[in-house]
Backbone as a ProteinNet text record, in pm:
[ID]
protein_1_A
[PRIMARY]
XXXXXXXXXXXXXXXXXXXXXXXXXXXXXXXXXXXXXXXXXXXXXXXXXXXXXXXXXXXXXXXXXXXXXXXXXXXXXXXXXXXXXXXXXXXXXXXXXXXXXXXXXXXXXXXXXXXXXXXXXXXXXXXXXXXXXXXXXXXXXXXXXXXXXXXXXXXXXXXXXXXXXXXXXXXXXXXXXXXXXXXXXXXXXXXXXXXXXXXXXXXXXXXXXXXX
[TERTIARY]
-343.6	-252.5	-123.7	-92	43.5	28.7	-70.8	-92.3	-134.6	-182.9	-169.7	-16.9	38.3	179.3	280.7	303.2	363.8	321.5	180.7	105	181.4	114.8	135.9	85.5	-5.5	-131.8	-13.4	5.1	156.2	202.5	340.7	430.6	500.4	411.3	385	401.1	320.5	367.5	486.7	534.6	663.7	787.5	741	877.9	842	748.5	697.8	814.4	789.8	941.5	1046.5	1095.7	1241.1	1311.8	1462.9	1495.5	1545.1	1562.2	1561.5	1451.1	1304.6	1174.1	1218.9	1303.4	1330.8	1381.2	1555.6	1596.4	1532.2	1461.7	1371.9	1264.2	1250.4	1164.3	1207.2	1369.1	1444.6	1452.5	1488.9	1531.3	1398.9	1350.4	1189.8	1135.6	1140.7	1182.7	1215.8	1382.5	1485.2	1388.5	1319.9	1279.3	1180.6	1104.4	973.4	946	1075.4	1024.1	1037	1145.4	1135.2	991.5	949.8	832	706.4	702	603.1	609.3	741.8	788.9	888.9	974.3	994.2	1148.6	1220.7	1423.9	1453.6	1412.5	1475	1402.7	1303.7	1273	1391.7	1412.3	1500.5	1624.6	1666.6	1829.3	1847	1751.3	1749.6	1720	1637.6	1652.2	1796.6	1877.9	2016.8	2050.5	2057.4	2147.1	2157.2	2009.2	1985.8	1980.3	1983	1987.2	2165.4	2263.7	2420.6	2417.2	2337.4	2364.1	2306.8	2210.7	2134.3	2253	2336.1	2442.2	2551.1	2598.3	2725.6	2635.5	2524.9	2475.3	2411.2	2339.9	2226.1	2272	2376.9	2370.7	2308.1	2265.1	2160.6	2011	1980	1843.8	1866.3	1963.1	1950	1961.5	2034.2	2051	1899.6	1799.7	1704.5	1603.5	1606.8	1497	1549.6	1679.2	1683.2	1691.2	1727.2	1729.2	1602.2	1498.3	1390.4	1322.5	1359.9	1293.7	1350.4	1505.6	1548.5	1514.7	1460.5	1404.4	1268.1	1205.9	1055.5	1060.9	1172	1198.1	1225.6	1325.7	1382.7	1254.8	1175.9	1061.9	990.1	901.1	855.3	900.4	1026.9	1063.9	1066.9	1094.9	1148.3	958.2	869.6	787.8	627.2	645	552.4	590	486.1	487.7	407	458	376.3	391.5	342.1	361.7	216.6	137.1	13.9	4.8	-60.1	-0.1	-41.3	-235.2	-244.2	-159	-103.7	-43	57.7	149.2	269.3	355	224.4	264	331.8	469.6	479.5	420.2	415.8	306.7	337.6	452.8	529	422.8	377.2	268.5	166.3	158.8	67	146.6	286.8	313.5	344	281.1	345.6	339	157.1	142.7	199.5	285.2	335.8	506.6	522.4	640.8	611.4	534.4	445.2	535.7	581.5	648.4	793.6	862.3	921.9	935.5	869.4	843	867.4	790.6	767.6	883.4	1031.4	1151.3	1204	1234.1	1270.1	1236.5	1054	1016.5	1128.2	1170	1231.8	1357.7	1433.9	1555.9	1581.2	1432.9	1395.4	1421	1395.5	1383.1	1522.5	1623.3	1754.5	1812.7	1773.1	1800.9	1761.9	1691.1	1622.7	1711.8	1751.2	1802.2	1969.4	2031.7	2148.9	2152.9	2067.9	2065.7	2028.6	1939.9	1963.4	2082.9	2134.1	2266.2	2386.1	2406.4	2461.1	2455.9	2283.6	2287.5	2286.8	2328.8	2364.3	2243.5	2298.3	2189.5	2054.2	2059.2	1978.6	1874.6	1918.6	1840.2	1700.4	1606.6	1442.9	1454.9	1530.2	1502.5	1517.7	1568	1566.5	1413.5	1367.4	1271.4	1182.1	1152.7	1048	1079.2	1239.6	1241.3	1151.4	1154.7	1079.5	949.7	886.6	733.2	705.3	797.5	789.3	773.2	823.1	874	746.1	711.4	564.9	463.8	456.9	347.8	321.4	485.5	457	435.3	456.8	420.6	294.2	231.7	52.2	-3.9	43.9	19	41.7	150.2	189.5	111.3	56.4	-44.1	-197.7	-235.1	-322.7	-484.2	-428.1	-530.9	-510.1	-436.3	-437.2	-551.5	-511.7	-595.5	-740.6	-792.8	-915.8	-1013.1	-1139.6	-1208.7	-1358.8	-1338.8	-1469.3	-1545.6	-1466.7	-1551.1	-1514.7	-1487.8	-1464.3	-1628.6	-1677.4	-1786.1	-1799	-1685.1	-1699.5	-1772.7	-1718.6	-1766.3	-1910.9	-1973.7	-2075	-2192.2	-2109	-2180.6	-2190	-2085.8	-2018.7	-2151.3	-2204.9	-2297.5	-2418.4	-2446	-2618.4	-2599.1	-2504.3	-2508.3	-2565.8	-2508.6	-2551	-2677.7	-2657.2	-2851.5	-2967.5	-2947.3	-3011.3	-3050.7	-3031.9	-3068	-3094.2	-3124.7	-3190.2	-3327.7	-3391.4	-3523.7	-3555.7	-3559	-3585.2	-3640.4	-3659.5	-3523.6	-3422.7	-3309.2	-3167.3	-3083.6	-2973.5	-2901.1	-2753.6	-2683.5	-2530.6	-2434.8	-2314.3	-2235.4	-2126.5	-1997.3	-1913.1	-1744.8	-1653	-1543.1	-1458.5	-1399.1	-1331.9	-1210.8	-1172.9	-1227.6	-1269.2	-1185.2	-1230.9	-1363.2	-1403	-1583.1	-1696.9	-1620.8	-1744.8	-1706.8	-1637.6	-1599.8	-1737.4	-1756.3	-1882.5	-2039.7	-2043.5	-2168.1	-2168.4	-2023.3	-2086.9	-2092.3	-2063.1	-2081.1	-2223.4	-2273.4	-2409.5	-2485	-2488.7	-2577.2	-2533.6	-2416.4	-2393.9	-2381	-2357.9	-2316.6	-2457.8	-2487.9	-2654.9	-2685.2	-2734.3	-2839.8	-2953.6	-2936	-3030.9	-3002.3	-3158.3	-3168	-3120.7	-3266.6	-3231.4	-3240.5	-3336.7	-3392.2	-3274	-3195.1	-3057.8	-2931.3	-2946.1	-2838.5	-2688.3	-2586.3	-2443.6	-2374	-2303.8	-2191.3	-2130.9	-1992.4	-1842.5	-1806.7	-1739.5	-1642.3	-1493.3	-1484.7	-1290.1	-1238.8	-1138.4	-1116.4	-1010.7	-1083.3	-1016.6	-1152.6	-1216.6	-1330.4	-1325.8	-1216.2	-1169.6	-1068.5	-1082.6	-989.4	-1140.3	-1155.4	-1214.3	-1213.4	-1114.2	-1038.9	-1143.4	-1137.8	-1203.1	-1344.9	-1396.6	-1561.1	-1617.4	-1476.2	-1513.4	-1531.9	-1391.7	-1395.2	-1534	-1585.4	-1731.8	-1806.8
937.7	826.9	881	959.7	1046.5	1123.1	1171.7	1257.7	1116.1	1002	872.5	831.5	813	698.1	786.4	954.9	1049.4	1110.5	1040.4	1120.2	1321.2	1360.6	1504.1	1563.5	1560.7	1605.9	1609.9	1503.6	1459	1568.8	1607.9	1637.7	1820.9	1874.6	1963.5	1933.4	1857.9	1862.6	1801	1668	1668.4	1749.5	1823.9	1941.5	2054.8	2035.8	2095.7	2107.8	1958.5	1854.8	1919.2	1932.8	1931.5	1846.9	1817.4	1712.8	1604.4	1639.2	1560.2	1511.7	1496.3	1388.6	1280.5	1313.8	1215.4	1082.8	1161.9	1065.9	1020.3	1052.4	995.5	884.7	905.5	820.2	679.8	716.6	603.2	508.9	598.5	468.7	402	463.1	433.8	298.4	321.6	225.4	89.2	82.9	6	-48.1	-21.7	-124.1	-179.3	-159.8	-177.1	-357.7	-416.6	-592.6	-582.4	-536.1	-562.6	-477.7	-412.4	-338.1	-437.5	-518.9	-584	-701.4	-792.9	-917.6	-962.9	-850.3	-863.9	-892.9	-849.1	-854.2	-973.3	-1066.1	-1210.2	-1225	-1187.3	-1177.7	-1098.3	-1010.3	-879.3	-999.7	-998.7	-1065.7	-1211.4	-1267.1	-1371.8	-1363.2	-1265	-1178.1	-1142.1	-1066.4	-1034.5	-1158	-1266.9	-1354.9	-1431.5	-1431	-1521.5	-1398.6	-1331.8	-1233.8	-1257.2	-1235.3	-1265.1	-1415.4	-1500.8	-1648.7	-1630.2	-1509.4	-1530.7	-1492.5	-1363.6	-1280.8	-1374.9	-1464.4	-1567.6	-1681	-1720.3	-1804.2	-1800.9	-1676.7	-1620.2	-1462.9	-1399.1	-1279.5	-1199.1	-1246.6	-1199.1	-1131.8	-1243.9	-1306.3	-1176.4	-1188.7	-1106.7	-924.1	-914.9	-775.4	-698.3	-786	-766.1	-759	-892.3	-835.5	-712.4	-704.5	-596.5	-482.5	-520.3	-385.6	-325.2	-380.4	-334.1	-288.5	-310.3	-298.3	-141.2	-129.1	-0.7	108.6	81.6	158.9	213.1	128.7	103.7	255	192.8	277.3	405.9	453.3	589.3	649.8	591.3	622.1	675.2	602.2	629.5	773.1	781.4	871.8	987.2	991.9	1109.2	1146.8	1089.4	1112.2	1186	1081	1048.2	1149.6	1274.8	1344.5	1330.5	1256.2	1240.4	1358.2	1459.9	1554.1	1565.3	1628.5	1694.1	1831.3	1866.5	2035.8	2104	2094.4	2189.8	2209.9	2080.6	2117	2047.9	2003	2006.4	1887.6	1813.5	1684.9	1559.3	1506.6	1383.7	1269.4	1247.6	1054.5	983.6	903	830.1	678.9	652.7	522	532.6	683.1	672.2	646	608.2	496.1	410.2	302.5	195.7	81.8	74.8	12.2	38.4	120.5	87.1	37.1	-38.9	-75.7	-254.7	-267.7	-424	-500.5	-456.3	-555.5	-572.9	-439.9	-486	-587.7	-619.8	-724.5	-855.5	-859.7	-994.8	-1061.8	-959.2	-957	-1019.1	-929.9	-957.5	-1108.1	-1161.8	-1304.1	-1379.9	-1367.2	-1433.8	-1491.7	-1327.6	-1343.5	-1422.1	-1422.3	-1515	-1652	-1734.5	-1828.1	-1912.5	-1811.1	-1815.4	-1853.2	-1701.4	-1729.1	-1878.4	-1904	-2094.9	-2163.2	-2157.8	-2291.2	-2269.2	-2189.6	-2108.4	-2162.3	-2125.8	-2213	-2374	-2377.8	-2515.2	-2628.9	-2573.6	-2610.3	-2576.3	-2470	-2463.2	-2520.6	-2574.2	-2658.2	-2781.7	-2843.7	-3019.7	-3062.2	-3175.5	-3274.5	-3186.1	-3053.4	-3034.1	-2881.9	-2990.6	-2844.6	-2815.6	-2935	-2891.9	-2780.2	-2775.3	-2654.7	-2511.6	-2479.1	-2396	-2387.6	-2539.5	-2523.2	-2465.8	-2487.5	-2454.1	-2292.2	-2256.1	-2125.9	-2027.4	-2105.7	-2076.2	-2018.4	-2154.3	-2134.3	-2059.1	-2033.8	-1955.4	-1802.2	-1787.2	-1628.7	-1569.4	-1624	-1586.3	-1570.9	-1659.8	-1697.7	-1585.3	-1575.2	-1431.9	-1361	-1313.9	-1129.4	-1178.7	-1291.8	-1291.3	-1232.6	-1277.5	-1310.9	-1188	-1095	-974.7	-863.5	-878.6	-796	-807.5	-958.6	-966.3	-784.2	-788.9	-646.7	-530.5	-496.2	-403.3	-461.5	-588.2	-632.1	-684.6	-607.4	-684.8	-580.1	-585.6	-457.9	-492.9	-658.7	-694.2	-536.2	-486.2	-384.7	-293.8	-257	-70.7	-11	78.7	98.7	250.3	287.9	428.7	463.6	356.9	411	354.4	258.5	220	358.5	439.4	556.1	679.8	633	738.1	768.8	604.5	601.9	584.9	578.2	589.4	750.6	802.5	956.2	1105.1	1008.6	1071.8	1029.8	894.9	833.4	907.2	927	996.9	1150.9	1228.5	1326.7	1319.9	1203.1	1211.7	1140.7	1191.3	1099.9	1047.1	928.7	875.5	867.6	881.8	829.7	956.8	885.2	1014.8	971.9	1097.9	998.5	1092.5	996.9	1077	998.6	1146.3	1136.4	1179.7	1071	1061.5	1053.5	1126.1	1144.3	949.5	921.8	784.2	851	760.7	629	635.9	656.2	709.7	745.7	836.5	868.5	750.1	629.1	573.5	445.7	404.2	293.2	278.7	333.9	308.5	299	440.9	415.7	255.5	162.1	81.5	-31.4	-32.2	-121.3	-118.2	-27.6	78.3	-55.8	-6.8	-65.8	-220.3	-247.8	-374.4	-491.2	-429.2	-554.9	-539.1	-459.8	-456.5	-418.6	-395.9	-421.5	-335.5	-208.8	-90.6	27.4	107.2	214	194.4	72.1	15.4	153	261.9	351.1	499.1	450.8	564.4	488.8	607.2	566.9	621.1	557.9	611.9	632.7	727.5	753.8	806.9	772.4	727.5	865.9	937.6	1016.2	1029	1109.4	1098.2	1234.7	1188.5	1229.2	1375.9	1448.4	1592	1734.1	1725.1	1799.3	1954.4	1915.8	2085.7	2144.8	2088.4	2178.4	2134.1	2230.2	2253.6	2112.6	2053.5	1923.9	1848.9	1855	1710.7	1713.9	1811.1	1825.7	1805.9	1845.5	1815.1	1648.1	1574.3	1419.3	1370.5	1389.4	1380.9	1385.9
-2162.9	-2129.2	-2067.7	-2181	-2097.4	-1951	-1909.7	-1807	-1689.1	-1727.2	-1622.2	-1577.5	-1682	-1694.5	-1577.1	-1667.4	-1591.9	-1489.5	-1455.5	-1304.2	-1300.3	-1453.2	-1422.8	-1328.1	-1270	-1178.2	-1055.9	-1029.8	-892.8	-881.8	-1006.7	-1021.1	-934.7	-933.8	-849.2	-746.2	-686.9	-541	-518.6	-590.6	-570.1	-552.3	-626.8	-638.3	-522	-431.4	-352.8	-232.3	-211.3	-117.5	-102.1	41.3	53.3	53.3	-23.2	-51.5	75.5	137.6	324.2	311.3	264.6	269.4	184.4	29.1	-56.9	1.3	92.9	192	251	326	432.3	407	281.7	243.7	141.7	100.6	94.2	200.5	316	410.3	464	453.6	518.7	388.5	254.4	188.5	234.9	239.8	313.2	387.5	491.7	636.3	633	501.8	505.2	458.3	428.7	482.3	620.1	698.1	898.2	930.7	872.2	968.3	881.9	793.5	755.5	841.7	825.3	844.8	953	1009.9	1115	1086.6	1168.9	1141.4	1110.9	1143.4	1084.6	969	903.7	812.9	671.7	729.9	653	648.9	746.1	783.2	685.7	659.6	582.8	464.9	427.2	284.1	221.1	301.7	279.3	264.6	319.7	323.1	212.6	178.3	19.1	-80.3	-64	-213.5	-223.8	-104.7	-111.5	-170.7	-169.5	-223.9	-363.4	-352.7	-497.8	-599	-548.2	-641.7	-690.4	-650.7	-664	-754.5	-737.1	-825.3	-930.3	-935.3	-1082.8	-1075.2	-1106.9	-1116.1	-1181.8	-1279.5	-1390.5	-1297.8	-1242.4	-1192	-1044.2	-1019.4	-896.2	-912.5	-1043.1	-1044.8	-1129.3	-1232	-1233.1	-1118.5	-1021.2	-888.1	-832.3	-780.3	-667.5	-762.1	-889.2	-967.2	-990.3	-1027.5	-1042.1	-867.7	-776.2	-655.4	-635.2	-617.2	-615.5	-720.3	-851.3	-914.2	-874.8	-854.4	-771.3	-666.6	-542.1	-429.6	-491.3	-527.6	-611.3	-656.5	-784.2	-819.4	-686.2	-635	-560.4	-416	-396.7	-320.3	-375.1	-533.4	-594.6	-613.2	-640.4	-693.5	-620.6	-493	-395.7	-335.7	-235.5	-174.6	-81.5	66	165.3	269.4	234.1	312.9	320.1	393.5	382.6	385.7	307.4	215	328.1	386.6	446.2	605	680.6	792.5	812.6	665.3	628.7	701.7	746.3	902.8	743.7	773.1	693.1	776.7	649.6	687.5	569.1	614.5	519	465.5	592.1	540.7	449.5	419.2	268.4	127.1	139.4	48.3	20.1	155.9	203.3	105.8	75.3	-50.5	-176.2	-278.9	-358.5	-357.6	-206.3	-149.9	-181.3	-230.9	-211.2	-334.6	-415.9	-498.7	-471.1	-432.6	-312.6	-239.5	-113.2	-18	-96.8	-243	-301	-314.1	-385.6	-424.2	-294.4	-154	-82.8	-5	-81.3	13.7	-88.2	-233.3	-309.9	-225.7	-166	-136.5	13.1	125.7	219.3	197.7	68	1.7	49.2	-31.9	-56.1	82.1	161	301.8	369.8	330.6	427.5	398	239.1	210.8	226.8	274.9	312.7	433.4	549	680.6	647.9	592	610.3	594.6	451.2	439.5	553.2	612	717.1	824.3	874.8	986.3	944	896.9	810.1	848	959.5	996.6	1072	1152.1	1226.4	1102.4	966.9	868.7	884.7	949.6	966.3	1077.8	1111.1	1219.9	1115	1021.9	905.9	849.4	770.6	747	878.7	957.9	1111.1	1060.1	1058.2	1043.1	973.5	806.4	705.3	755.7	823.8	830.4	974	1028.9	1193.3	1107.4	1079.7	984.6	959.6	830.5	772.7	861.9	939	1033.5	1171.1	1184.6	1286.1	1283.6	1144.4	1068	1041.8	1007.6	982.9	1143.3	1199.5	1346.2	1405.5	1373.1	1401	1374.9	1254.9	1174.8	1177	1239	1249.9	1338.9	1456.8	1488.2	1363.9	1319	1206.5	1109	1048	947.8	1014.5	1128.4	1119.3	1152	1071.2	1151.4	1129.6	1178.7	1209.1	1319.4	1445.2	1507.3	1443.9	1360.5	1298.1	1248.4	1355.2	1292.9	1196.3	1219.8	1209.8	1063.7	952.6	792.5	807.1	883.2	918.1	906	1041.5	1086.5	956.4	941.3	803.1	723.7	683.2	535.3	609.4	699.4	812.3	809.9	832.2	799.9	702.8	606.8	461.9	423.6	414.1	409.9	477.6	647.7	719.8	650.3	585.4	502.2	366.2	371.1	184.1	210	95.4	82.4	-32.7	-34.7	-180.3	-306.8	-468.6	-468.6	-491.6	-497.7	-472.8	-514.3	-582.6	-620	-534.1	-509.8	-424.9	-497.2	-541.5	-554.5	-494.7	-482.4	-395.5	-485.4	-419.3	-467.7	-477.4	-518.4	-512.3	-441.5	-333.4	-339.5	-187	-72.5	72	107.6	43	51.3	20.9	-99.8	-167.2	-112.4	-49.8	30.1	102.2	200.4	335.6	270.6	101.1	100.2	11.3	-85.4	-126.8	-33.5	81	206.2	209.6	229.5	238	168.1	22.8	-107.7	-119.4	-100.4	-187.2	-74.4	90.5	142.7	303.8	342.9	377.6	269.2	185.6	91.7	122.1	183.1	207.7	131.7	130.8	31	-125	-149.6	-315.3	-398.4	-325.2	-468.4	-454.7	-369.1	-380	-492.2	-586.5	-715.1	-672.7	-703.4	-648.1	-748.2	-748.7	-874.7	-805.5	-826	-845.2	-906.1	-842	-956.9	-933.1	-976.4	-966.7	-879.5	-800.2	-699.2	-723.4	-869	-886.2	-964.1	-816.2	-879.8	-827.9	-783.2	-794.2	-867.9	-971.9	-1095.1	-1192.8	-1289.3	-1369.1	-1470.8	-1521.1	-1643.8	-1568.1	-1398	-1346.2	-1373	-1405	-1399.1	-1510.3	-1638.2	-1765.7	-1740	-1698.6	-1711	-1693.1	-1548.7	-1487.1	-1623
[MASK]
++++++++++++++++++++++++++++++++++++++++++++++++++++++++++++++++++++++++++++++++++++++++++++++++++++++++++++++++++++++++++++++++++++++++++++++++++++++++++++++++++++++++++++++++++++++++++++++++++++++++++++++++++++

């Protein structure tokens, strides 16, 4: 339990880091509602988290408080470097930036009803705002999120299949490797008499082979 919570396994490479990635990966933090949602997105976040602070201070220093802990955590912790050719690639921790975003749609909220009140009589144009917002970052994101044509993990698991003969059983590291073959088994529905197991993605230290 302790070696989960404290991700000892991590901790090494963290301290690997020069502390210029930590920064870097603060601010990189910071932008990550405009690079999801887009600057008027961000800008209206600020605006209602400033309406949130004067009206629920409580309420506001728990969200953003817990978000900047989140971030810190994550920078101090997360080592997006890649060991063997040392290239950073900050978007491999984009996803644990996600509760984040949620905080910030809170402080969006704030932001609407901030303009709306500001534009009196002409406030549906605020609301339009609201729903223009969301709708563009769906809209924005849309080719990323789609991979109706991505064939490549396709090829990936016709690959491995192609050298076995049945029955067999393959095992695959989690989670990158076992992605394509359970596409493979569970969604065509080929090679019933090939068995798959799942293992955990540290089978090169000795502890991991015991886990296995």
């Amino acid at each position: 339990f302790a070696a989960l919570v404290l991700r000892r396994d991590f901790l090494p490479q963290a301290g690997m880091k020069p502390v210029g990635v930590t920064a870097a990966q603060l601010g990189y933090a910071a932008l990550f509602p405009a690079r999801e949602a887009g600057l008027a997105f961000l800008a209206l976040a600020l605006a209602g988290g400033a309406v949130a602070w004067r009206a629920r201070r409580r309420a506001f220093l728990l969200l953003a408080g817990g978000s900047a802990l989140l971030a810190a955590a994550v920078s101090a912790l997360a080592n997006p470097v890649h060991v063997v050719t040392g290239e950073l690639i900050l978007w491999l921790t984009d996803r644990f930036y996600l509760p984040c975003q949620a905080v910030a749609a809170a402080g969006f909220g704030c932001g609407v009803l901030l303009l709306a009140a500001a534009l009196g009589r002409w406030r549906a144009a605020a609301w339009a705002a609201g729903l223009a917002v969301p709708l563009w970052a769906l809209h924005l994101h849309a080719p990323r999120n789609d991979h109706a044509r991505d064939y490549l993990a396709a090829d990936y698991a016709d690959n491995l299949r192609a050298g076995m003969a049945g029955p067999a059983a393959l095992f695959t590291e989690a989670d990158y490797q076992s992605f394509p073959v359970l596409s493979l088994r569970l969604v065509d529905r080929r090679v019933p008499e090939l068995v798959h197991v799942v293992t955990n993605p540290f089978l090169n230290r000795s502890w991991g082979w015991r886990r296995l």
